[in-house]
Amino acid sequence: MNHNEYLVRAECPICAAPVAGSKLVIRSDPPAETLPFGSHGKFLSGYTSRRIFFSYARCPICEGLYCPVFFTQKQLDTLYAHQPENLVDVPLASRVATLRAYFDLLKQHSNLTGNYLELGPDIGVFAELCARDGRFSEFHLYEPNVEVHQVLTSRLAGQKLHISPASYVQGSLPASSLGVAIAIHVLDHLIDPATVLRALHQDLAPHGRLFLATHDEASLLARTLGRRWPPYTLQHPQLFSPKTISHLLERCGFRVIAAQKSLNYFPITLLMRASLNIFGIERWPNFMNFPWQVGLRLGNIATVAARV
Ligand SMILES: [Zn+2]
């Protein structure tokens, strides 16, 4: 065992109950925590058949699902520094369709004014939708991947723009200054999501809105696929359900105003390939090259929350 090199949690990241009472529920063979750092293979494993991840345990108090042993922040920084663009396999048109559905939900609950913050905006597709339809004063984008900063700048041309490669922490922005705070597939990746949520709570204006997209470990797809469910990966120190994301948000001073199972759009061909990969079939017929897209409820939750 190489536990000493990894982060060993003392508390549940969702409710802060002691790890001691948690019960191991899902593990890979071999579990990542039994392998030395640097020997796990591909970090962003995605939709492939060979899956190595840190064992997930269930908290008996909040039912949160998390890894009691995980990479340290320093190890994560090393791994993320050498990654290609997220979701690079999924064509842009499909990603835009998915994000447009998220935007439609946000628009129902926000007047799209004040300052805009996004954690991990990637190439800025969602921020651009907000810039086009909203009347935001400033855009604060925290994007560790400097490779995409130029693209972000051109996508948000004409806006008052602040792009930072550093992590967002409490005190980065004036308190109560944000109209919206966006974190799309970010919370699942943070070792300590509560600290970031508390900082966002402080920086949101009284009528501000928090928008989150996270995987849903309680979804039918997750329960059906078991450990083959793609979000069980080395990147996710915890995974949420509608119940546990609400628990965490309430603990950090938020009130959930909408939580929806969201549609994710994929080209049919990619989906077929991913399905085959999940079940260990690495070869697929390549004569099917349809441009059709399908929207599927792939086990994601979109959550809108307000400051209490
Ligand atoms: Zn808990």
PDB file of C-alpha atoms and ligand atoms in Angstrom:
ATOM      1  CA  MET A   1       0.000   0.000   0.000  1.00  0.00           C
ATOM      2  CA  ASN A   2       1.175   3.507  -0.763  1.00  0.00           C
ATOM      3  CA  HIS A   3      -1.301   5.436   1.336  1.00  0.00           C
ATOM      4  CA  ASN A   4       1.375   7.710   2.733  1.00  0.00           C
ATOM      5  CA  GLU A   5       1.801   9.469  -0.590  1.00  0.00           C
ATOM      6  CA  TYR A   6      -1.879  10.244  -0.961  1.00  0.00           C
ATOM      7  CA  LEU A   7      -4.344  12.483   0.776  1.00  0.00           C
ATOM      8  CA  VAL A   8      -6.081  10.534   3.551  1.00  0.00           C
ATOM      9  CA  ARG A   9      -9.288  12.274   4.493  1.00  0.00           C
ATOM     10  CA  ALA A  10     -10.526  12.619   8.070  1.00  0.00           C
ATOM     11  CA  GLU A  11     -14.003  13.909   7.157  1.00  0.00           C
ATOM     12  CA  CYS A  12     -16.776  13.480   4.612  1.00  0.00           C
ATOM     13  CA  PRO A  13     -16.363  16.362   2.101  1.00  0.00           C
ATOM     14  CA  ILE A  14     -20.152  16.830   1.993  1.00  0.00           C
ATOM     15  CA  CYS A  15     -21.250  16.846   5.669  1.00  0.00           C
ATOM     16  CA  ALA A  16     -17.939  16.681   7.614  1.00  0.00           C
ATOM     17  CA  ALA A  17     -18.885  13.434   9.438  1.00  0.00           C
ATOM     18  CA  PRO A  18     -15.821  11.308  10.360  1.00  0.00           C
ATOM     19  CA  VAL A  19     -14.553   9.009   7.589  1.00  0.00           C
ATOM     20  CA  ALA A  20     -14.335   6.202  10.164  1.00  0.00           C
ATOM     21  CA  GLY A  21     -18.060   5.421   9.848  1.00  0.00           C
ATOM     22  CA  SER A  22     -18.113   5.321   6.022  1.00  0.00           C
ATOM     23  CA  LYS A  23     -18.620   2.105   4.082  1.00  0.00           C
ATOM     24  CA  LEU A  24     -16.668   1.140   0.970  1.00  0.00           C
ATOM     25  CA  VAL A  25     -19.146   0.698  -1.884  1.00  0.00           C
ATOM     26  CA  ILE A  26     -17.318   0.780  -5.207  1.00  0.00           C
ATOM     27  CA  ARG A  27     -13.753  -0.013  -6.219  1.00  0.00           C
ATOM     28  CA  SER A  28     -11.691  -0.779  -9.271  1.00  0.00           C
ATOM     29  CA  ASP A  29      -9.448  -3.790  -9.662  1.00  0.00           C
ATOM     30  CA  PRO A  30      -6.834  -2.899  -8.541  1.00  0.00           C
ATOM     31  CA  PRO A  31      -7.929   0.153  -6.531  1.00  0.00           C
ATOM     32  CA  ALA A  32      -5.915   3.302  -7.370  1.00  0.00           C
ATOM     33  CA  GLU A  33      -4.812   3.749  -3.750  1.00  0.00           C
ATOM     34  CA  THR A  34      -2.842   0.473  -3.907  1.00  0.00           C
ATOM     35  CA  LEU A  35      -0.732   1.757  -6.822  1.00  0.00           C
ATOM     36  CA  PRO A  36       2.111   4.277  -6.548  1.00  0.00           C
ATOM     37  CA  PHE A  37       1.600   7.808  -7.871  1.00  0.00           C
ATOM     38  CA  GLY A  38       2.371   7.986 -11.571  1.00  0.00           C
ATOM     39  CA  SER A  39       1.436   4.370 -12.339  1.00  0.00           C
ATOM     40  CA  HIS A  40      -2.311   4.760 -12.922  1.00  0.00           C
ATOM     41  CA  GLY A  41      -2.193   5.103 -16.682  1.00  0.00           C
ATOM     42  CA  LYS A  42      -4.215   7.783 -18.382  1.00  0.00           C
ATOM     43  CA  PHE A  43      -5.580  10.356 -15.893  1.00  0.00           C
ATOM     44  CA  LEU A  44      -8.553  11.524 -17.965  1.00  0.00           C
ATOM     45  CA  SER A  45      -9.692   8.010 -18.773  1.00  0.00           C
ATOM     46  CA  GLY A  46     -13.103   8.975 -20.190  1.00  0.00           C
ATOM     47  CA  TYR A  47     -15.170   6.366 -21.990  1.00  0.00           C
ATOM     48  CA  THR A  48     -12.730   3.491 -22.028  1.00  0.00           C
ATOM     49  CA  SER A  49     -12.969  -0.017 -20.714  1.00  0.00           C
ATOM     50  CA  ARG A  50      -9.891  -0.103 -18.482  1.00  0.00           C
ATOM     51  CA  ARG A  51     -10.870   1.717 -15.352  1.00  0.00           C
ATOM     52  CA  ILE A  52      -8.657   2.466 -12.366  1.00  0.00           C
ATOM     53  CA  PHE A  53      -9.992   4.805  -9.711  1.00  0.00           C
ATOM     54  CA  PHE A  54      -9.760   5.492  -5.981  1.00  0.00           C
ATOM     55  CA  SER A  55     -12.285   3.486  -3.949  1.00  0.00           C
ATOM     56  CA  TYR A  56     -15.542   5.272  -3.174  1.00  0.00           C
ATOM     57  CA  ALA A  57     -17.160   5.061   0.264  1.00  0.00           C
ATOM     58  CA  ARG A  58     -20.666   6.063   1.357  1.00  0.00           C
ATOM     59  CA  CYS A  59     -21.161   8.407   4.307  1.00  0.00           C
ATOM     60  CA  PRO A  60     -23.726   6.979   6.766  1.00  0.00           C
ATOM     61  CA  ILE A  61     -24.867  10.473   7.801  1.00  0.00           C
ATOM     62  CA  CYS A  62     -25.458  12.351   4.487  1.00  0.00           C
ATOM     63  CA  GLU A  63     -25.207   9.398   2.013  1.00  0.00           C
ATOM     64  CA  GLY A  64     -22.398  11.289   0.253  1.00  0.00           C
ATOM     65  CA  LEU A  65     -20.132   9.229  -2.026  1.00  0.00           C
ATOM     66  CA  TYR A  66     -16.438  10.093  -1.835  1.00  0.00           C
ATOM     67  CA  CYS A  67     -12.891   8.745  -1.908  1.00  0.00           C
ATOM     68  CA  PRO A  68     -11.415   8.477   1.627  1.00  0.00           C
ATOM     69  CA  VAL A  69      -7.972   8.300  -0.045  1.00  0.00           C
ATOM     70  CA  PHE A  70      -7.250  10.526  -3.049  1.00  0.00           C
ATOM     71  CA  PHE A  71      -4.515  12.515  -4.796  1.00  0.00           C
ATOM     72  CA  THR A  72      -3.098  15.455  -2.852  1.00  0.00           C
ATOM     73  CA  GLN A  73      -3.662  18.931  -4.353  1.00  0.00           C
ATOM     74  CA  LYS A  74      -0.006  18.981  -5.381  1.00  0.00           C
ATOM     75  CA  GLN A  75      -0.378  15.681  -7.261  1.00  0.00           C
ATOM     76  CA  LEU A  76      -3.564  16.957  -8.929  1.00  0.00           C
ATOM     77  CA  ASP A  77      -1.828  20.139 -10.064  1.00  0.00           C
ATOM     78  CA  THR A  78       0.839  17.989 -11.744  1.00  0.00           C
ATOM     79  CA  LEU A  79      -1.775  15.828 -13.486  1.00  0.00           C
ATOM     80  CA  TYR A  80      -3.977  18.714 -14.687  1.00  0.00           C
ATOM     81  CA  ALA A  81      -0.955  20.586 -16.012  1.00  0.00           C
ATOM     82  CA  HIS A  82      -0.512  17.937 -18.703  1.00  0.00           C
ATOM     83  CA  GLN A  83      -4.031  17.396 -19.959  1.00  0.00           C
ATOM     84  CA  PRO A  84      -5.609  18.048 -23.308  1.00  0.00           C
ATOM     85  CA  GLU A  85      -8.738  20.202 -23.509  1.00  0.00           C
ATOM     86  CA  ASN A  86     -11.637  18.653 -21.548  1.00  0.00           C
ATOM     87  CA  LEU A  87     -14.175  16.566 -23.474  1.00  0.00           C
ATOM     88  CA  VAL A  88     -12.085  17.038 -26.556  1.00  0.00           C
ATOM     89  CA  ASP A  89     -13.602  13.897 -28.099  1.00  0.00           C
ATOM     90  CA  VAL A  90     -17.067  15.464 -28.184  1.00  0.00           C
ATOM     91  CA  PRO A  91     -17.554  17.776 -31.181  1.00  0.00           C
ATOM     92  CA  LEU A  92     -18.198  21.448 -30.506  1.00  0.00           C
ATOM     93  CA  ALA A  93     -21.753  21.403 -31.885  1.00  0.00           C
ATOM     94  CA  SER A  94     -22.764  18.764 -29.327  1.00  0.00           C
ATOM     95  CA  ARG A  95     -21.100  20.632 -26.485  1.00  0.00           C
ATOM     96  CA  VAL A  96     -22.880  23.840 -27.485  1.00  0.00           C
ATOM     97  CA  ALA A  97     -26.261  22.051 -27.507  1.00  0.00           C
ATOM     98  CA  THR A  98     -25.634  20.692 -23.995  1.00  0.00           C
ATOM     99  CA  LEU A  99     -24.556  24.097 -22.670  1.00  0.00           C
ATOM    100  CA  ARG A 100     -27.489  25.856 -24.353  1.00  0.00           C
ATOM    101  CA  ALA A 101     -29.864  23.633 -22.345  1.00  0.00           C
ATOM    102  CA  TYR A 102     -28.000  24.648 -19.159  1.00  0.00           C
ATOM    103  CA  PHE A 103     -28.275  28.292 -20.179  1.00  0.00           C
ATOM    104  CA  ASP A 104     -32.044  28.001 -20.699  1.00  0.00           C
ATOM    105  CA  LEU A 105     -32.374  26.765 -17.114  1.00  0.00           C
ATOM    106  CA  LEU A 106     -30.203  29.563 -15.702  1.00  0.00           C
ATOM    107  CA  LYS A 107     -32.178  32.169 -17.662  1.00  0.00           C
ATOM    108  CA  GLN A 108     -35.399  31.067 -15.944  1.00  0.00           C
ATOM    109  CA  HIS A 109     -33.923  31.942 -12.555  1.00  0.00           C
ATOM    110  CA  SER A 110     -31.559  34.869 -13.153  1.00  0.00           C
ATOM    111  CA  ASN A 111     -31.954  38.336 -14.644  1.00  0.00           C
ATOM    112  CA  LEU A 112     -28.441  37.917 -16.105  1.00  0.00           C
ATOM    113  CA  THR A 113     -27.040  41.173 -14.714  1.00  0.00           C
ATOM    114  CA  GLY A 114     -24.231  42.145 -12.334  1.00  0.00           C
ATOM    115  CA  ASN A 115     -20.820  40.492 -12.554  1.00  0.00           C
ATOM    116  CA  TYR A 116     -20.276  37.027 -14.028  1.00  0.00           C
ATOM    117  CA  LEU A 117     -17.916  34.439 -12.555  1.00  0.00           C
ATOM    118  CA  GLU A 118     -17.147  31.044 -14.035  1.00  0.00           C
ATOM    119  CA  LEU A 119     -14.839  28.374 -12.665  1.00  0.00           C
ATOM    120  CA  GLY A 120     -13.291  26.246 -15.412  1.00  0.00           C
ATOM    121  CA  PRO A 121     -14.957  27.963 -18.411  1.00  0.00           C
ATOM    122  CA  ASP A 122     -12.798  25.920 -20.821  1.00  0.00           C
ATOM    123  CA  ILE A 123     -13.123  27.609 -24.247  1.00  0.00           C
ATOM    124  CA  GLY A 124     -15.895  29.927 -23.020  1.00  0.00           C
ATOM    125  CA  VAL A 125     -18.958  28.537 -24.809  1.00  0.00           C
ATOM    126  CA  PHE A 126     -21.253  29.035 -21.818  1.00  0.00           C
ATOM    127  CA  ALA A 127     -19.819  32.477 -20.990  1.00  0.00           C
ATOM    128  CA  GLU A 128     -20.429  33.527 -24.597  1.00  0.00           C
ATOM    129  CA  LEU A 129     -24.100  32.440 -24.407  1.00  0.00           C
ATOM    130  CA  CYS A 130     -24.427  34.530 -21.230  1.00  0.00           C
ATOM    131  CA  ALA A 131     -22.654  37.510 -22.807  1.00  0.00           C
ATOM    132  CA  ARG A 132     -24.935  37.380 -25.847  1.00  0.00           C
ATOM    133  CA  ASP A 133     -28.252  37.195 -23.964  1.00  0.00           C
ATOM    134  CA  GLY A 134     -27.385  38.910 -20.665  1.00  0.00           C
ATOM    135  CA  ARG A 135     -26.314  42.387 -19.574  1.00  0.00           C
ATOM    136  CA  PHE A 136     -23.358  41.495 -17.373  1.00  0.00           C
ATOM    137  CA  SER A 137     -20.894  44.213 -16.286  1.00  0.00           C
ATOM    138  CA  GLU A 138     -17.714  42.152 -15.935  1.00  0.00           C
ATOM    139  CA  PHE A 139     -16.629  38.580 -16.668  1.00  0.00           C
ATOM    140  CA  HIS A 140     -14.296  36.841 -14.179  1.00  0.00           C
ATOM    141  CA  LEU A 141     -13.074  33.563 -15.660  1.00  0.00           C
ATOM    142  CA  TYR A 142     -10.871  31.196 -13.622  1.00  0.00           C
ATOM    143  CA  GLU A 143      -9.288  28.825 -16.106  1.00  0.00           C
ATOM    144  CA  PRO A 144      -6.159  26.882 -15.118  1.00  0.00           C
ATOM    145  CA  ASN A 145      -5.510  25.764 -18.707  1.00  0.00           C
ATOM    146  CA  VAL A 146      -3.557  28.659 -20.217  1.00  0.00           C
ATOM    147  CA  GLU A 147      -3.766  26.995 -23.643  1.00  0.00           C
ATOM    148  CA  VAL A 148      -7.369  28.186 -23.988  1.00  0.00           C
ATOM    149  CA  HIS A 149      -6.916  31.755 -22.701  1.00  0.00           C
ATOM    150  CA  GLN A 150      -6.494  33.175 -26.197  1.00  0.00           C
ATOM    151  CA  VAL A 151      -9.691  31.490 -27.404  1.00  0.00           C
ATOM    152  CA  LEU A 152     -11.516  32.791 -24.307  1.00  0.00           C
ATOM    153  CA  THR A 153     -10.324  36.313 -25.036  1.00  0.00           C
ATOM    154  CA  SER A 154     -11.582  36.276 -28.607  1.00  0.00           C
ATOM    155  CA  ARG A 155     -14.904  34.604 -27.738  1.00  0.00           C
ATOM    156  CA  LEU A 156     -15.634  37.271 -25.106  1.00  0.00           C
ATOM    157  CA  ALA A 157     -14.295  40.157 -27.214  1.00  0.00           C
ATOM    158  CA  GLY A 158     -15.975  43.450 -26.331  1.00  0.00           C
ATOM    159  CA  GLN A 159     -16.699  42.403 -22.721  1.00  0.00           C
ATOM    160  CA  LYS A 160     -14.909  43.658 -19.625  1.00  0.00           C
ATOM    161  CA  LEU A 161     -12.875  40.501 -19.115  1.00  0.00           C
ATOM    162  CA  HIS A 162     -10.609  39.147 -16.345  1.00  0.00           C
ATOM    163  CA  ILE A 163      -9.054  35.742 -17.034  1.00  0.00           C
ATOM    164  CA  SER A 164      -7.038  34.092 -14.276  1.00  0.00           C
ATOM    165  CA  PRO A 165      -4.992  30.865 -14.409  1.00  0.00           C
ATOM    166  CA  ALA A 166      -4.882  30.870 -10.570  1.00  0.00           C
ATOM    167  CA  SER A 167      -7.445  29.070  -8.418  1.00  0.00           C
ATOM    168  CA  TYR A 168     -10.436  31.040  -7.208  1.00  0.00           C
ATOM    169  CA  VAL A 169     -10.218  31.565  -3.441  1.00  0.00           C
ATOM    170  CA  GLN A 170     -12.068  33.613  -0.879  1.00  0.00           C
ATOM    171  CA  GLY A 171     -11.023  37.256  -1.148  1.00  0.00           C
ATOM    172  CA  SER A 172     -10.293  37.065  -4.899  1.00  0.00           C
ATOM    173  CA  LEU A 173     -13.249  39.385  -5.609  1.00  0.00           C
ATOM    174  CA  PRO A 174     -15.189  42.065  -3.690  1.00  0.00           C
ATOM    175  CA  ALA A 175     -17.857  40.498  -1.440  1.00  0.00           C
ATOM    176  CA  SER A 176     -21.469  40.509  -2.742  1.00  0.00           C
ATOM    177  CA  SER A 177     -20.309  41.549  -6.228  1.00  0.00           C
ATOM    178  CA  LEU A 178     -21.540  38.671  -8.411  1.00  0.00           C
ATOM    179  CA  GLY A 179     -24.814  38.339 -10.310  1.00  0.00           C
ATOM    180  CA  VAL A 180     -24.065  34.724 -11.235  1.00  0.00           C
ATOM    181  CA  ALA A 181     -21.437  32.131 -10.374  1.00  0.00           C
ATOM    182  CA  ILE A 182     -21.088  29.189 -12.772  1.00  0.00           C
ATOM    183  CA  ALA A 183     -19.325  25.862 -12.185  1.00  0.00           C
ATOM    184  CA  ILE A 184     -20.027  23.286 -14.895  1.00  0.00           C
ATOM    185  CA  HIS A 185     -18.448  19.914 -14.097  1.00  0.00           C
ATOM    186  CA  VAL A 186     -16.111  21.512 -11.594  1.00  0.00           C
ATOM    187  CA  LEU A 187     -17.459  20.570  -8.156  1.00  0.00           C
ATOM    188  CA  ASP A 188     -16.914  16.827  -8.752  1.00  0.00           C
ATOM    189  CA  HIS A 189     -13.207  17.612  -9.230  1.00  0.00           C
ATOM    190  CA  LEU A 190     -12.530  19.671  -6.095  1.00  0.00           C
ATOM    191  CA  ILE A 191     -10.970  18.003  -3.051  1.00  0.00           C
ATOM    192  CA  ASP A 192     -12.744  20.475  -0.761  1.00  0.00           C
ATOM    193  CA  PRO A 193     -15.896  21.721  -2.522  1.00  0.00           C
ATOM    194  CA  ALA A 194     -17.330  23.288   0.671  1.00  0.00           C
ATOM    195  CA  THR A 195     -14.527  25.857   0.902  1.00  0.00           C
ATOM    196  CA  VAL A 196     -15.117  27.003  -2.683  1.00  0.00           C
ATOM    197  CA  LEU A 197     -18.900  27.129  -2.192  1.00  0.00           C
ATOM    198  CA  ARG A 198     -18.500  29.259   0.945  1.00  0.00           C
ATOM    199  CA  ALA A 199     -16.274  31.692  -0.973  1.00  0.00           C
ATOM    200  CA  LEU A 200     -18.889  31.884  -3.758  1.00  0.00           C
ATOM    201  CA  HIS A 201     -21.585  32.469  -1.160  1.00  0.00           C
ATOM    202  CA  GLN A 202     -19.661  35.453   0.169  1.00  0.00           C
ATOM    203  CA  ASP A 203     -19.020  36.874  -3.311  1.00  0.00           C
ATOM    204  CA  LEU A 204     -22.560  36.523  -4.680  1.00  0.00           C
ATOM    205  CA  ALA A 205     -24.875  39.513  -4.456  1.00  0.00           C
ATOM    206  CA  PRO A 206     -28.031  39.001  -2.320  1.00  0.00           C
ATOM    207  CA  HIS A 207     -30.068  38.171  -5.432  1.00  0.00           C
ATOM    208  CA  GLY A 208     -27.221  36.344  -7.152  1.00  0.00           C
ATOM    209  CA  ARG A 209     -27.525  32.828  -8.523  1.00  0.00           C
ATOM    210  CA  LEU A 210     -25.197  29.851  -8.386  1.00  0.00           C
ATOM    211  CA  PHE A 211     -25.382  27.408 -11.317  1.00  0.00           C
ATOM    212  CA  LEU A 212     -23.814  23.953 -11.056  1.00  0.00           C
ATOM    213  CA  ALA A 213     -23.644  20.945 -13.350  1.00  0.00           C
ATOM    214  CA  THR A 214     -22.515  17.712 -11.731  1.00  0.00           C
ATOM    215  CA  HIS A 215     -22.739  13.986 -12.401  1.00  0.00           C
ATOM    216  CA  ASP A 216     -25.576  12.107 -10.687  1.00  0.00           C
ATOM    217  CA  GLU A 217     -24.313   8.978  -8.957  1.00  0.00           C
ATOM    218  CA  ALA A 218     -27.890   8.056  -8.023  1.00  0.00           C
ATOM    219  CA  SER A 219     -29.000   8.028 -11.690  1.00  0.00           C
ATOM    220  CA  LEU A 220     -30.410   4.941 -13.351  1.00  0.00           C
ATOM    221  CA  LEU A 221     -27.390   4.871 -15.660  1.00  0.00           C
ATOM    222  CA  ALA A 222     -24.946   4.890 -12.725  1.00  0.00           C
ATOM    223  CA  ARG A 223     -26.840   2.129 -10.945  1.00  0.00           C
ATOM    224  CA  THR A 224     -27.096   0.057 -14.116  1.00  0.00           C
ATOM    225  CA  LEU A 225     -23.441   0.333 -15.135  1.00  0.00           C
ATOM    226  CA  GLY A 226     -22.004  -0.056 -11.622  1.00  0.00           C
ATOM    227  CA  ARG A 227     -18.266   0.406 -11.671  1.00  0.00           C
ATOM    228  CA  ARG A 228     -18.337   0.756 -15.458  1.00  0.00           C
ATOM    229  CA  TRP A 229     -20.116   4.122 -15.068  1.00  0.00           C
ATOM    230  CA  PRO A 230     -17.645   6.564 -16.704  1.00  0.00           C
ATOM    231  CA  PRO A 231     -17.644   9.229 -13.917  1.00  0.00           C
ATOM    232  CA  TYR A 232     -15.974   6.755 -11.555  1.00  0.00           C
ATOM    233  CA  THR A 233     -12.526   8.036 -12.478  1.00  0.00           C
ATOM    234  CA  LEU A 234      -9.292   9.324 -11.036  1.00  0.00           C
ATOM    235  CA  GLN A 235     -10.555  12.898 -11.538  1.00  0.00           C
ATOM    236  CA  HIS A 236     -13.500  12.721  -9.134  1.00  0.00           C
ATOM    237  CA  PRO A 237     -12.766  12.766  -5.379  1.00  0.00           C
ATOM    238  CA  GLN A 238     -16.527  12.738  -4.767  1.00  0.00           C
ATOM    239  CA  LEU A 239     -19.705  12.305  -6.802  1.00  0.00           C
ATOM    240  CA  PHE A 240     -23.068  13.849  -5.993  1.00  0.00           C
ATOM    241  CA  SER A 241     -26.735  12.930  -6.173  1.00  0.00           C
ATOM    242  CA  PRO A 242     -29.589  15.473  -6.098  1.00  0.00           C
ATOM    243  CA  LYS A 243     -29.861  14.777  -2.360  1.00  0.00           C
ATOM    244  CA  THR A 244     -26.177  15.204  -1.482  1.00  0.00           C
ATOM    245  CA  ILE A 245     -25.576  18.282  -3.665  1.00  0.00           C
ATOM    246  CA  SER A 246     -28.532  19.911  -1.897  1.00  0.00           C
ATOM    247  CA  HIS A 247     -27.115  18.902   1.489  1.00  0.00           C
ATOM    248  CA  LEU A 248     -23.732  20.449   0.672  1.00  0.00           C
ATOM    249  CA  LEU A 249     -25.281  23.637  -0.719  1.00  0.00           C
ATOM    250  CA  GLU A 250     -27.478  24.107   2.345  1.00  0.00           C
ATOM    251  CA  ARG A 251     -24.505  23.554   4.635  1.00  0.00           C
ATOM    252  CA  CYS A 252     -22.703  26.346   2.763  1.00  0.00           C
ATOM    253  CA  GLY A 253     -25.585  28.830   3.099  1.00  0.00           C
ATOM    254  CA  PHE A 254     -27.476  28.262  -0.164  1.00  0.00           C
ATOM    255  CA  ARG A 255     -31.067  27.380  -0.948  1.00  0.00           C
ATOM    256  CA  VAL A 256     -31.682  25.114  -3.946  1.00  0.00           C
ATOM    257  CA  ILE A 257     -34.257  26.675  -6.275  1.00  0.00           C
ATOM    258  CA  ALA A 258     -34.039  24.194  -9.167  1.00  0.00           C
ATOM    259  CA  ALA A 259     -32.416  20.801  -9.636  1.00  0.00           C
ATOM    260  CA  GLN A 260     -32.957  19.063 -12.960  1.00  0.00           C
ATOM    261  CA  LYS A 261     -31.699  15.981 -14.677  1.00  0.00           C
ATOM    262  CA  SER A 262     -30.010  17.516 -17.701  1.00  0.00           C
ATOM    263  CA  LEU A 263     -29.758  16.445 -21.325  1.00  0.00           C
ATOM    264  CA  ASN A 264     -26.348  15.843 -22.819  1.00  0.00           C
ATOM    265  CA  TYR A 265     -26.021  15.932 -26.578  1.00  0.00           C
ATOM    266  CA  PHE A 266     -23.826  13.517 -28.464  1.00  0.00           C
ATOM    267  CA  PRO A 267     -23.369  12.471 -32.063  1.00  0.00           C
ATOM    268  CA  ILE A 268     -24.904   9.023 -32.460  1.00  0.00           C
ATOM    269  CA  THR A 269     -21.643   7.540 -33.735  1.00  0.00           C
ATOM    270  CA  LEU A 270     -19.679   8.735 -30.694  1.00  0.00           C
ATOM    271  CA  LEU A 271     -22.329   7.338 -28.417  1.00  0.00           C
ATOM    272  CA  MET A 272     -22.197   3.925 -30.062  1.00  0.00           C
ATOM    273  CA  ARG A 273     -18.425   3.890 -29.787  1.00  0.00           C
ATOM    274  CA  ALA A 274     -18.584   4.921 -26.107  1.00  0.00           C
ATOM    275  CA  SER A 275     -21.133   2.196 -25.356  1.00  0.00           C
ATOM    276  CA  LEU A 276     -18.929  -0.439 -26.930  1.00  0.00           C
ATOM    277  CA  ASN A 277     -15.888   0.865 -25.050  1.00  0.00           C
ATOM    278  CA  ILE A 278     -17.695   0.754 -21.723  1.00  0.00           C
ATOM    279  CA  PHE A 279     -18.271  -2.960 -22.264  1.00  0.00           C
ATOM    280  CA  GLY A 280     -14.705  -3.635 -23.274  1.00  0.00           C
ATOM    281  CA  ILE A 281     -15.125  -3.663 -27.060  1.00  0.00           C
ATOM    282  CA  GLU A 282     -12.385  -1.464 -28.457  1.00  0.00           C
ATOM    283  CA  ARG A 283     -13.158  -1.967 -32.170  1.00  0.00           C
ATOM    284  CA  TRP A 284     -16.211  -0.582 -33.887  1.00  0.00           C
ATOM    285  CA  PRO A 285     -17.519  -0.408 -37.442  1.00  0.00           C
ATOM    286  CA  ASN A 286     -16.430   2.888 -38.961  1.00  0.00           C
ATOM    287  CA  PHE A 287     -18.883   2.973 -41.865  1.00  0.00           C
ATOM    288  CA  MET A 288     -21.497   4.669 -39.717  1.00  0.00           C
ATOM    289  CA  ASN A 289     -20.710   8.330 -39.927  1.00  0.00           C
ATOM    290  CA  PHE A 290     -24.060  10.016 -39.356  1.00  0.00           C
ATOM    291  CA  PRO A 291     -24.074  13.657 -38.294  1.00  0.00           C
ATOM    292  CA  TRP A 292     -27.199  13.159 -36.139  1.00  0.00           C
ATOM    293  CA  GLN A 293     -27.195  14.279 -32.552  1.00  0.00           C
ATOM    294  CA  VAL A 294     -29.167  12.803 -29.701  1.00  0.00           C
ATOM    295  CA  GLY A 295     -29.963  14.302 -26.334  1.00  0.00           C
ATOM    296  CA  LEU A 296     -29.730  11.776 -23.507  1.00  0.00           C
ATOM    297  CA  ARG A 297     -30.152  12.026 -19.787  1.00  0.00           C
ATOM    298  CA  LEU A 298     -26.705  10.675 -19.087  1.00  0.00           C
ATOM    299  CA  GLY A 299     -26.811  10.990 -15.359  1.00  0.00           C
ATOM    300  CA  ASN A 300     -26.112  14.702 -14.896  1.00  0.00           C
ATOM    301  CA  ILE A 301     -27.809  17.221 -12.625  1.00  0.00           C
ATOM    302  CA  ALA A 302     -28.107  20.945 -13.269  1.00  0.00           C
ATOM    303  CA  THR A 303     -28.671  22.887 -10.044  1.00  0.00           C
ATOM    304  CA  VAL A 304     -29.583  26.544  -9.509  1.00  0.00           C
ATOM    305  CA  ALA A 305     -29.164  27.890  -5.977  1.00  0.00           C
ATOM    306  CA  ALA A 306     -29.652  31.222  -4.243  1.00  0.00           C
ATOM    307  CA  ARG A 307     -28.008  32.799  -1.221  1.00  0.00           C
ATOM    308  CA  VAL A 308     -30.133  32.385   1.855  1.00  0.00           C
TER     309      VAL A 308
HETATM  310 ZN    ZN B   1     -21.392  12.920   4.862  1.00  0.00          ZN
END
